mmCIF file of C-alpha atoms and ligand atoms in Angstrom:
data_model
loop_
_atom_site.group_PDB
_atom_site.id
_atom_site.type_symbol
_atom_site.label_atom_id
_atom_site.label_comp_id
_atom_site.label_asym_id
_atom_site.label_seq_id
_atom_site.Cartn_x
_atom_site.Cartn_y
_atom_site.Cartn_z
ATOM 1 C CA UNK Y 1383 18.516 -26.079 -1.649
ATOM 2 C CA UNK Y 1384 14.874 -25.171 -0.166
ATOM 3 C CA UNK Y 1385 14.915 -21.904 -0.374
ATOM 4 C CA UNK Y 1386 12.056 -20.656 -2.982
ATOM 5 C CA UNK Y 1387 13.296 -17.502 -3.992
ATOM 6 C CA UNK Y 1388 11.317 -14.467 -5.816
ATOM 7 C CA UNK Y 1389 11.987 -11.205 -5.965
ATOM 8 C CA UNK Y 1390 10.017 -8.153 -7.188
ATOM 9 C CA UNK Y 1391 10.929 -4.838 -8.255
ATOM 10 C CA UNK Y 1392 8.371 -3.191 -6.003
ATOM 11 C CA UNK Y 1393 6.820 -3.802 -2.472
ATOM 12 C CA UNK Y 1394 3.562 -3.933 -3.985
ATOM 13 C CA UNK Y 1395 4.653 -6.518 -6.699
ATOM 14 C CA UNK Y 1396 5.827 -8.381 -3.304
ATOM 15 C CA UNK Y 1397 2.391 -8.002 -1.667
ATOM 16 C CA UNK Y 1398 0.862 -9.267 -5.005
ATOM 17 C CA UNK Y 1399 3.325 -11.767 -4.935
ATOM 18 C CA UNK Y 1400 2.676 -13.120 -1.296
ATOM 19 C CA UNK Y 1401 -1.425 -12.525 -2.030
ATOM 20 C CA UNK Y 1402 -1.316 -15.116 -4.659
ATOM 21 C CA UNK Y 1403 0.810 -17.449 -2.740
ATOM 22 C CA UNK Y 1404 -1.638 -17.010 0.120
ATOM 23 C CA UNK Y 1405 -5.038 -18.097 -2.585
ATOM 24 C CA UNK Y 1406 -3.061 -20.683 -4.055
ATOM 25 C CA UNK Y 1407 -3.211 -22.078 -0.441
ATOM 26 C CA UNK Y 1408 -6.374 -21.582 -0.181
ATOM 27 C CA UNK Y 1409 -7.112 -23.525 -2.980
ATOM 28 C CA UNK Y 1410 -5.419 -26.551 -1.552
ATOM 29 C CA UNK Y 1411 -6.930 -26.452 2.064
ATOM 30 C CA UNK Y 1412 -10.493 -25.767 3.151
ATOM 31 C CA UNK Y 1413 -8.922 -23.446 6.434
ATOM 32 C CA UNK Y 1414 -5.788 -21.670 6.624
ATOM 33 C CA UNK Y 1415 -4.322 -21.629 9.745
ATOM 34 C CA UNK Y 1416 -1.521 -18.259 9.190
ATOM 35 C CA UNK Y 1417 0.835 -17.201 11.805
ATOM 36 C CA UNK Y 1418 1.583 -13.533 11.074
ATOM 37 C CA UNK Y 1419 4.615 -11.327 12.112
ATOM 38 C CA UNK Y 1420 5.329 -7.830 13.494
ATOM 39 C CA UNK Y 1421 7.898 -5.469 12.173
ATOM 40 C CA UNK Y 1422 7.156 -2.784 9.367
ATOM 41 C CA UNK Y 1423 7.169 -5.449 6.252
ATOM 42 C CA UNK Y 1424 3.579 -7.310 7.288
ATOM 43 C CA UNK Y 1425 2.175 -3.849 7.668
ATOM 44 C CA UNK Y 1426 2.500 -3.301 3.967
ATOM 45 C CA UNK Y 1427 1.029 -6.207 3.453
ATOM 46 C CA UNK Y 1428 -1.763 -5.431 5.566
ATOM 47 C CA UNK Y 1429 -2.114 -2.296 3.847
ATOM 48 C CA UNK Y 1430 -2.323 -3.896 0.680
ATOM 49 C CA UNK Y 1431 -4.592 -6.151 1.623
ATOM 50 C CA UNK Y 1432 -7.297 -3.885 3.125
ATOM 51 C CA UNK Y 1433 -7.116 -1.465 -0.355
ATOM 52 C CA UNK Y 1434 -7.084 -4.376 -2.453
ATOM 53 C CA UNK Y 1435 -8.307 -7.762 -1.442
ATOM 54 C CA UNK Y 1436 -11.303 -7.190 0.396
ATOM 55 C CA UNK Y 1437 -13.573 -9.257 -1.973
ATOM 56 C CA UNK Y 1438 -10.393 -11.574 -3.743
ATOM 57 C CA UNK Y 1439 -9.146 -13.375 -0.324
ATOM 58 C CA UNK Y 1440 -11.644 -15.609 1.273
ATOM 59 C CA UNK Y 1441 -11.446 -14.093 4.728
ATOM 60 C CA UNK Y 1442 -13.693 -16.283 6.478
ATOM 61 C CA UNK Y 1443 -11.347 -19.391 5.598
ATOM 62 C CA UNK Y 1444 -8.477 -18.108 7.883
ATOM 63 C CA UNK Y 1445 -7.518 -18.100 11.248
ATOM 64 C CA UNK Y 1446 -4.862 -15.560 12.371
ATOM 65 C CA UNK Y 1447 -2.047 -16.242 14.838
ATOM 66 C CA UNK Y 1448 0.328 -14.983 15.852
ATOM 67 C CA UNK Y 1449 4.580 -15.782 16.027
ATOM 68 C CA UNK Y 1450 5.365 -13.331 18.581
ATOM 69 C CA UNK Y 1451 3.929 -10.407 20.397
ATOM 70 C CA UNK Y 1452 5.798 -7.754 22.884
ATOM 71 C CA UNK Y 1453 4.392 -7.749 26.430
ATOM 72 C CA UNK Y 1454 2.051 -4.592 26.327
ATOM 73 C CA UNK Y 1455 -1.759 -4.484 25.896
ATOM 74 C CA UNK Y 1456 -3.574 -4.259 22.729
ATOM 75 C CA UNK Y 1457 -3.968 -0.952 22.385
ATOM 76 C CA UNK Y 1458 0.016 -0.221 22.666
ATOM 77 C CA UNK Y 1459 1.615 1.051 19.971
ATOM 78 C CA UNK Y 1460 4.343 -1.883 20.119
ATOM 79 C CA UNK Y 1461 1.554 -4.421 20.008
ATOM 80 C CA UNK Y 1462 1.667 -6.851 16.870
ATOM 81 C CA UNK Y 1463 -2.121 -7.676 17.600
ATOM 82 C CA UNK Y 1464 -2.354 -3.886 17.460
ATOM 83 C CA UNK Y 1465 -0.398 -3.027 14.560
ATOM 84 C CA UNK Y 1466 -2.727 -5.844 12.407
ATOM 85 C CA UNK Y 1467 -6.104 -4.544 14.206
ATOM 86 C CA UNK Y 1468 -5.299 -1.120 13.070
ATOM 87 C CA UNK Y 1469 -4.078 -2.096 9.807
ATOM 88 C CA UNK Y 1470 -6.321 -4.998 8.547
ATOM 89 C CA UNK Y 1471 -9.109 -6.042 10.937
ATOM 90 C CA UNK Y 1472 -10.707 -2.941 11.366
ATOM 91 C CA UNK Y 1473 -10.646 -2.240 8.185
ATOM 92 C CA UNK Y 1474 -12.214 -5.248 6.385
ATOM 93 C CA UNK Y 1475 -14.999 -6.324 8.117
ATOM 94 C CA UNK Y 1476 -15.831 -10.325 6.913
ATOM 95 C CA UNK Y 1477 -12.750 -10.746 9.350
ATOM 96 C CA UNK Y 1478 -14.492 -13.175 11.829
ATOM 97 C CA UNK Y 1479 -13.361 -11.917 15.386
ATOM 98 C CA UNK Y 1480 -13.861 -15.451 16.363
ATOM 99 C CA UNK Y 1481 -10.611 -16.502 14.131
ATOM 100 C CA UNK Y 1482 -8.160 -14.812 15.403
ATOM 101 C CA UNK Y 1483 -6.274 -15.858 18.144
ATOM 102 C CA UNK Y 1484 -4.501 -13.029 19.933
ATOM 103 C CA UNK Y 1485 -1.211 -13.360 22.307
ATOM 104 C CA UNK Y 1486 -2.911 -11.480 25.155
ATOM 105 C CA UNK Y 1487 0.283 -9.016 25.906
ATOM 106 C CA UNK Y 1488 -1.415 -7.414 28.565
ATOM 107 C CA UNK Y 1489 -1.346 -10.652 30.413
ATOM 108 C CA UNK Y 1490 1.535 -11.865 32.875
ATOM 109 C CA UNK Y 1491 4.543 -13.017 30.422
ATOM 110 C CA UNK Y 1492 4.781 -16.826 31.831
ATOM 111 C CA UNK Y 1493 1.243 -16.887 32.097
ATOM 112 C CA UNK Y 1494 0.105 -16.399 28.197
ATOM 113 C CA UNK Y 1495 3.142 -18.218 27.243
ATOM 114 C CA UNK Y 1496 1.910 -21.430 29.095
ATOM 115 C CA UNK Y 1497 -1.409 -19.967 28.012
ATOM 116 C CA UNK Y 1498 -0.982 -19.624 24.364
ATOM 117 C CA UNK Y 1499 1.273 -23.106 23.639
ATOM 118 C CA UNK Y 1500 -2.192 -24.395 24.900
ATOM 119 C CA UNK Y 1501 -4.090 -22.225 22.293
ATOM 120 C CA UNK Y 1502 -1.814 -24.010 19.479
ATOM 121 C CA UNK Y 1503 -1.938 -27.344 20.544
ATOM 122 C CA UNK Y 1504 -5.558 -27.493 20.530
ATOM 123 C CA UNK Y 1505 -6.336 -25.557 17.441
ATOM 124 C CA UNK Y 1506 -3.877 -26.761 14.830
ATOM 125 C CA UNK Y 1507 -2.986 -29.304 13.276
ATOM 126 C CA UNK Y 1508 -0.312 -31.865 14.123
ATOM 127 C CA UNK Y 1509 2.507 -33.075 12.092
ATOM 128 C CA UNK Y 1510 5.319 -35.543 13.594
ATOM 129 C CA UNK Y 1511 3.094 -34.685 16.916
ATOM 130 C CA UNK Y 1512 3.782 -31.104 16.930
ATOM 131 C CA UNK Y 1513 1.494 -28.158 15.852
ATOM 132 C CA UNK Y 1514 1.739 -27.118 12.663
ATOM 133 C CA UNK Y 1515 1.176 -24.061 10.794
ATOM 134 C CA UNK Y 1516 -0.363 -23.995 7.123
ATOM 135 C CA UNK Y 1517 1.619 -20.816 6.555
ATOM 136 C CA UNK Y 1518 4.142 -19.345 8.815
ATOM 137 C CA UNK Y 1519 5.452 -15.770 8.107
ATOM 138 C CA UNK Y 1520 8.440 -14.306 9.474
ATOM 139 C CA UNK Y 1521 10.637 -11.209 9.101
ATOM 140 C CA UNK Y 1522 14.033 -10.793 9.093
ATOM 141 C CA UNK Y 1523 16.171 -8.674 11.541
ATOM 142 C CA UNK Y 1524 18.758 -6.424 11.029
ATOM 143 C CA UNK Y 1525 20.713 -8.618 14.132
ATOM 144 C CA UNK Y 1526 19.338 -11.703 11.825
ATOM 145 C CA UNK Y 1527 16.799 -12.229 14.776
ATOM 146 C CA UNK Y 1528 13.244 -13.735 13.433
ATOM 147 C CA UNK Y 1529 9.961 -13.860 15.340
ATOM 148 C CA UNK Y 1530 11.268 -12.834 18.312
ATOM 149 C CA UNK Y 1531 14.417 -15.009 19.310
ATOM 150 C CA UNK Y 1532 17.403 -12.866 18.727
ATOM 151 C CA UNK Y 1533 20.999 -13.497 18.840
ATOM 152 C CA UNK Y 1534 21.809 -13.310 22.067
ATOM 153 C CA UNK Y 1535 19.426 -15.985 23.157
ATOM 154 C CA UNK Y 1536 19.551 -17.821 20.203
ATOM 155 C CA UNK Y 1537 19.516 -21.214 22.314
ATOM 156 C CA UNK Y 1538 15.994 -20.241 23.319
ATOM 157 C CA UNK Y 1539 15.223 -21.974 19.653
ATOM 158 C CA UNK Y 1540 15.509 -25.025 20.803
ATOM 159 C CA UNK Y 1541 13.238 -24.486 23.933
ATOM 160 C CA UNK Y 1542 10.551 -27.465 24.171
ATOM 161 C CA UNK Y 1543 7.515 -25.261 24.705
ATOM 162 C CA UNK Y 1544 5.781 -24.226 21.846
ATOM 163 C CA UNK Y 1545 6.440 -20.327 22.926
ATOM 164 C CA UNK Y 1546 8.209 -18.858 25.403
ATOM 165 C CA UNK Y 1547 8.954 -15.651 27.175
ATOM 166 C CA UNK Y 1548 12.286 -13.461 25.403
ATOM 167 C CA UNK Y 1549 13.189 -10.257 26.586
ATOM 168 C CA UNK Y 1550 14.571 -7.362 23.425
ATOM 169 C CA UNK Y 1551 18.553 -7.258 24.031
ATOM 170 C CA UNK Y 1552 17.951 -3.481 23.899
ATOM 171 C CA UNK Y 1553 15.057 -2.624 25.276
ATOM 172 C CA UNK Y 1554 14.761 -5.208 27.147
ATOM 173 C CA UNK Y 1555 11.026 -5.337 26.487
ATOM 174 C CA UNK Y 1556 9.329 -8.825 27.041
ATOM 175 C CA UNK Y 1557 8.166 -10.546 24.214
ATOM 176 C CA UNK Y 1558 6.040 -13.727 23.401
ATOM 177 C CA UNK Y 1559 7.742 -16.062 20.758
ATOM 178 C CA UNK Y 1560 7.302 -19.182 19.196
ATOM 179 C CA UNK Y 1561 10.302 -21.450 19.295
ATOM 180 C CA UNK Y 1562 12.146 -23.480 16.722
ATOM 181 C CA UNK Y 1563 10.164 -26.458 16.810
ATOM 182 C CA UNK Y 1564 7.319 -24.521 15.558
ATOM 183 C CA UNK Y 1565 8.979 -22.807 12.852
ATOM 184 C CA UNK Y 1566 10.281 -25.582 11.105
ATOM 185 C CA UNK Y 1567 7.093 -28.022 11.907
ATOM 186 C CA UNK Y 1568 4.892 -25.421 9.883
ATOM 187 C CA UNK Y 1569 3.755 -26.656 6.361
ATOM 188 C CA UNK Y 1570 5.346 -23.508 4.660
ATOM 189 C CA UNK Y 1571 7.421 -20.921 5.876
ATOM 190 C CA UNK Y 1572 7.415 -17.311 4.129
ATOM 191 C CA UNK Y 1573 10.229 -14.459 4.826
ATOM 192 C CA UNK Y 1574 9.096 -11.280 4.031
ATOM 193 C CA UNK Y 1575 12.417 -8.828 3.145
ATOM 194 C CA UNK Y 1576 12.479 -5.410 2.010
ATOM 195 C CA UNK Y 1577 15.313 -3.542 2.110
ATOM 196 C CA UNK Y 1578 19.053 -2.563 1.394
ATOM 197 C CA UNK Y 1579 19.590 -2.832 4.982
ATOM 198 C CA UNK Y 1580 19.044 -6.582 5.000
ATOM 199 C CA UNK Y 1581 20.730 -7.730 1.697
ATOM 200 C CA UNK Y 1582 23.733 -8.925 3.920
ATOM 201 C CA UNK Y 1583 21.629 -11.105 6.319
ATOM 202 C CA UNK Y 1584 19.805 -12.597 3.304
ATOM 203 C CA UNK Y 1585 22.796 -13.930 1.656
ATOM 204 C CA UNK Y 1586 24.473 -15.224 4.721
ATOM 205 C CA UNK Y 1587 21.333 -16.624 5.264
ATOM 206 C CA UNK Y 1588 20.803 -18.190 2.241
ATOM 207 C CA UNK Y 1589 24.108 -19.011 0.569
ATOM 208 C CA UNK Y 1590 25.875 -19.921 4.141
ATOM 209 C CA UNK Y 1591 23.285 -21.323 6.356
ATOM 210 C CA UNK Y 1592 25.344 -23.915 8.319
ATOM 211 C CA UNK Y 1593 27.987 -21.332 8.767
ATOM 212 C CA UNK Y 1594 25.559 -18.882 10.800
ATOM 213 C CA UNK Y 1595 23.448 -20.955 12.341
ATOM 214 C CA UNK Y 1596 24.768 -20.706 15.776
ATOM 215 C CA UNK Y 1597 24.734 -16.878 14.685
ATOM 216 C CA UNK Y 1598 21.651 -15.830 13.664
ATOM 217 C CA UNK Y 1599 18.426 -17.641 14.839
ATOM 218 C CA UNK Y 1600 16.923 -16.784 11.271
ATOM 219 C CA UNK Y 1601 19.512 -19.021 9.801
ATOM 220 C CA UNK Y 1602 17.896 -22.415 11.783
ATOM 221 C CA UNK Y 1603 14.570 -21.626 9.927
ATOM 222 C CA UNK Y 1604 14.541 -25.264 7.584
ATOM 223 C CA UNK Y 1605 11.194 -26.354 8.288
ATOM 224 C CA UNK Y 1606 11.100 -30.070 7.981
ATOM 225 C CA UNK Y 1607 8.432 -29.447 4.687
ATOM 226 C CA UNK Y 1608 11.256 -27.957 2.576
ATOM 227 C CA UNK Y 1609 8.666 -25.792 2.170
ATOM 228 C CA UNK Y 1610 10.466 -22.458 2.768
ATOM 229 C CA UNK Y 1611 10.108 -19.414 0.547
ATOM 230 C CA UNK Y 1612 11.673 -15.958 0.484
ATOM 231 C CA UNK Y 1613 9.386 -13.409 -0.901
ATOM 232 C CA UNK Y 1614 12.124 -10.040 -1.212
ATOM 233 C CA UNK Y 1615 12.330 -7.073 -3.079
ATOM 234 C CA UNK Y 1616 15.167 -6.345 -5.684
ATOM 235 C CA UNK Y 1617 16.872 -4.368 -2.293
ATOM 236 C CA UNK Y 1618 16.848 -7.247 0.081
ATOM 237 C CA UNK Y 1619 17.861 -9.848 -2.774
ATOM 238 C CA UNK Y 1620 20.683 -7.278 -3.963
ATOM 239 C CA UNK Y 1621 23.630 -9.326 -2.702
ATOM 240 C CA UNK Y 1622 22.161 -12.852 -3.966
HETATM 241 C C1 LIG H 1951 8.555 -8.240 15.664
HETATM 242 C C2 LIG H 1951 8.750 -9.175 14.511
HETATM 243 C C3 LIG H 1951 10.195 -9.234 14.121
HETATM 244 C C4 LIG H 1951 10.242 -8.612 12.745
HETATM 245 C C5 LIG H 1951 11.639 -8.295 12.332
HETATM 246 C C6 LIG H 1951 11.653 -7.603 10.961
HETATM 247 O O1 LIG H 1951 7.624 -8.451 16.439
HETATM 248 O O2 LIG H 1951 9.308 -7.253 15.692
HETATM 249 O O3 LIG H 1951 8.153 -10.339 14.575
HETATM 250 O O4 LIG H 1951 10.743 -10.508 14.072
HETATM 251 O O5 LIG H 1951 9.645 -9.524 11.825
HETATM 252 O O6 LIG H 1951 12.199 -7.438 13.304
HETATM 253 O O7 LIG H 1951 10.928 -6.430 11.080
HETATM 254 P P1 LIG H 1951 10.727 -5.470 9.795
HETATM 255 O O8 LIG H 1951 9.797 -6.199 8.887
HETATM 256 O O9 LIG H 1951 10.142 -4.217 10.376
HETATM 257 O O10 LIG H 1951 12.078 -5.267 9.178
#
């Protein structure tokens, strides 16, 4: 199995959790190259890490990417870029600007897709000739989407381009995502769970894999590493 399981009894135990996953990391490799995640979960995170860690993470050692962003400009409420801005960057200020690499949502969809696969090819590193991540975050929908290739498009994994354009089955919103290829090429991958409301989509996830695969795009994550860890609270690992 390669799932790396822990679960904590609090949110913040989970944020202390993923902090000292994140400096062990660090330890290992002189730069970090992280690919961060929208959705509520990373903004605890965040949180934490702007009350907390402004001295005990090596900020300048990390560049910040990004797995998906919707199609609005910065200063959008929806935006991931914004969400992390307002969360962590402005609030710890040995953030280099110059490390973090921002999906330009404002920009036309096809455009910063083209745009951005460009951004990772020449700034990361490659393993079996495809970009890699040092550590790739995702969260987990309720629909068992992750970054931002949901159900109903789950074929758009497979897409050859390191990102493409996805529209919200809802909303219909445009989004920026990475693809499959990605995912798994990263050297670890982290899901960050919290919540009742995604116990079910954790086990399937987990304990029947193959059998949702052409279900849920969350259940393809199986990054060629075997590097792939599941940091959950007690509510998300409930049905484990
Ligand atoms: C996004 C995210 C998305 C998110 C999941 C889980 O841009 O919305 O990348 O994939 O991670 O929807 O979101 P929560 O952490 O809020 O449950």
């Amino acid at each position: 199995m390669i799932d790396k399981i822990s679960v904590y009894e609090s949110v913040e135990d989970l944020c202390k959790g993923f902090t000292s996953f994140l400096q062990q990391e660090q330890t290992k490799a002189g730069e970090i190259n992280i690919s961060l995640s929208g959705g509520s979960t990373p903004k605890v995170i965040f949180d934490y890490w702007a009350n907390s860690c402004q001295e005990s993470i090596n900020w300048q050692n990390i560049r910040f990417f990004w797995g998906d962003e919707r199609c609005v400009p910065p200063q959008d409420e929806m935006s991931n870029y914004g969400m992390t801005k307002e969360h962590l960057f402005s609030k710890i200020s040995t953030i280099p600007q110059k490390k973090i690499f921002r999906i330009h949502g404002e920009n036309e969809p096809m455009d910063e897709a083209l745009f951005y696969s460009g951004v990772l090819n020449k700034l990361l590193g490659k393993q079996n000739g495809e970009v890699s991540f040092d550590i790739l975050i995702l969260g987990l929908g309720d629909d068992g989407h992750t970054a931002s290739i949901f159900p109903d498009q789950i074929d758009l994994w497979n897409a050859d381009a390191n990102c493409i354009v996805v529209h919200h089955p809802d909303t219909k919103m445009k989004r920026i995502s990475i693809t499959g290829k990605v995912i798994n090429n990263a050297r670890n991958v982290a899901f960050l769970v919290t919540g009742k409301n995604k116990a079910d989509k954790v086990r399937q996830i987990i304990r029947q894999r193959k059998q949702f695969s052409d279900v849920y795009p969350a259940a393809r994550v199986n990054p060629e590493s075997r590097n792939l860890y599941w940091f959950l609270d007690k509510d998300a690992a409930s049905l484990l």
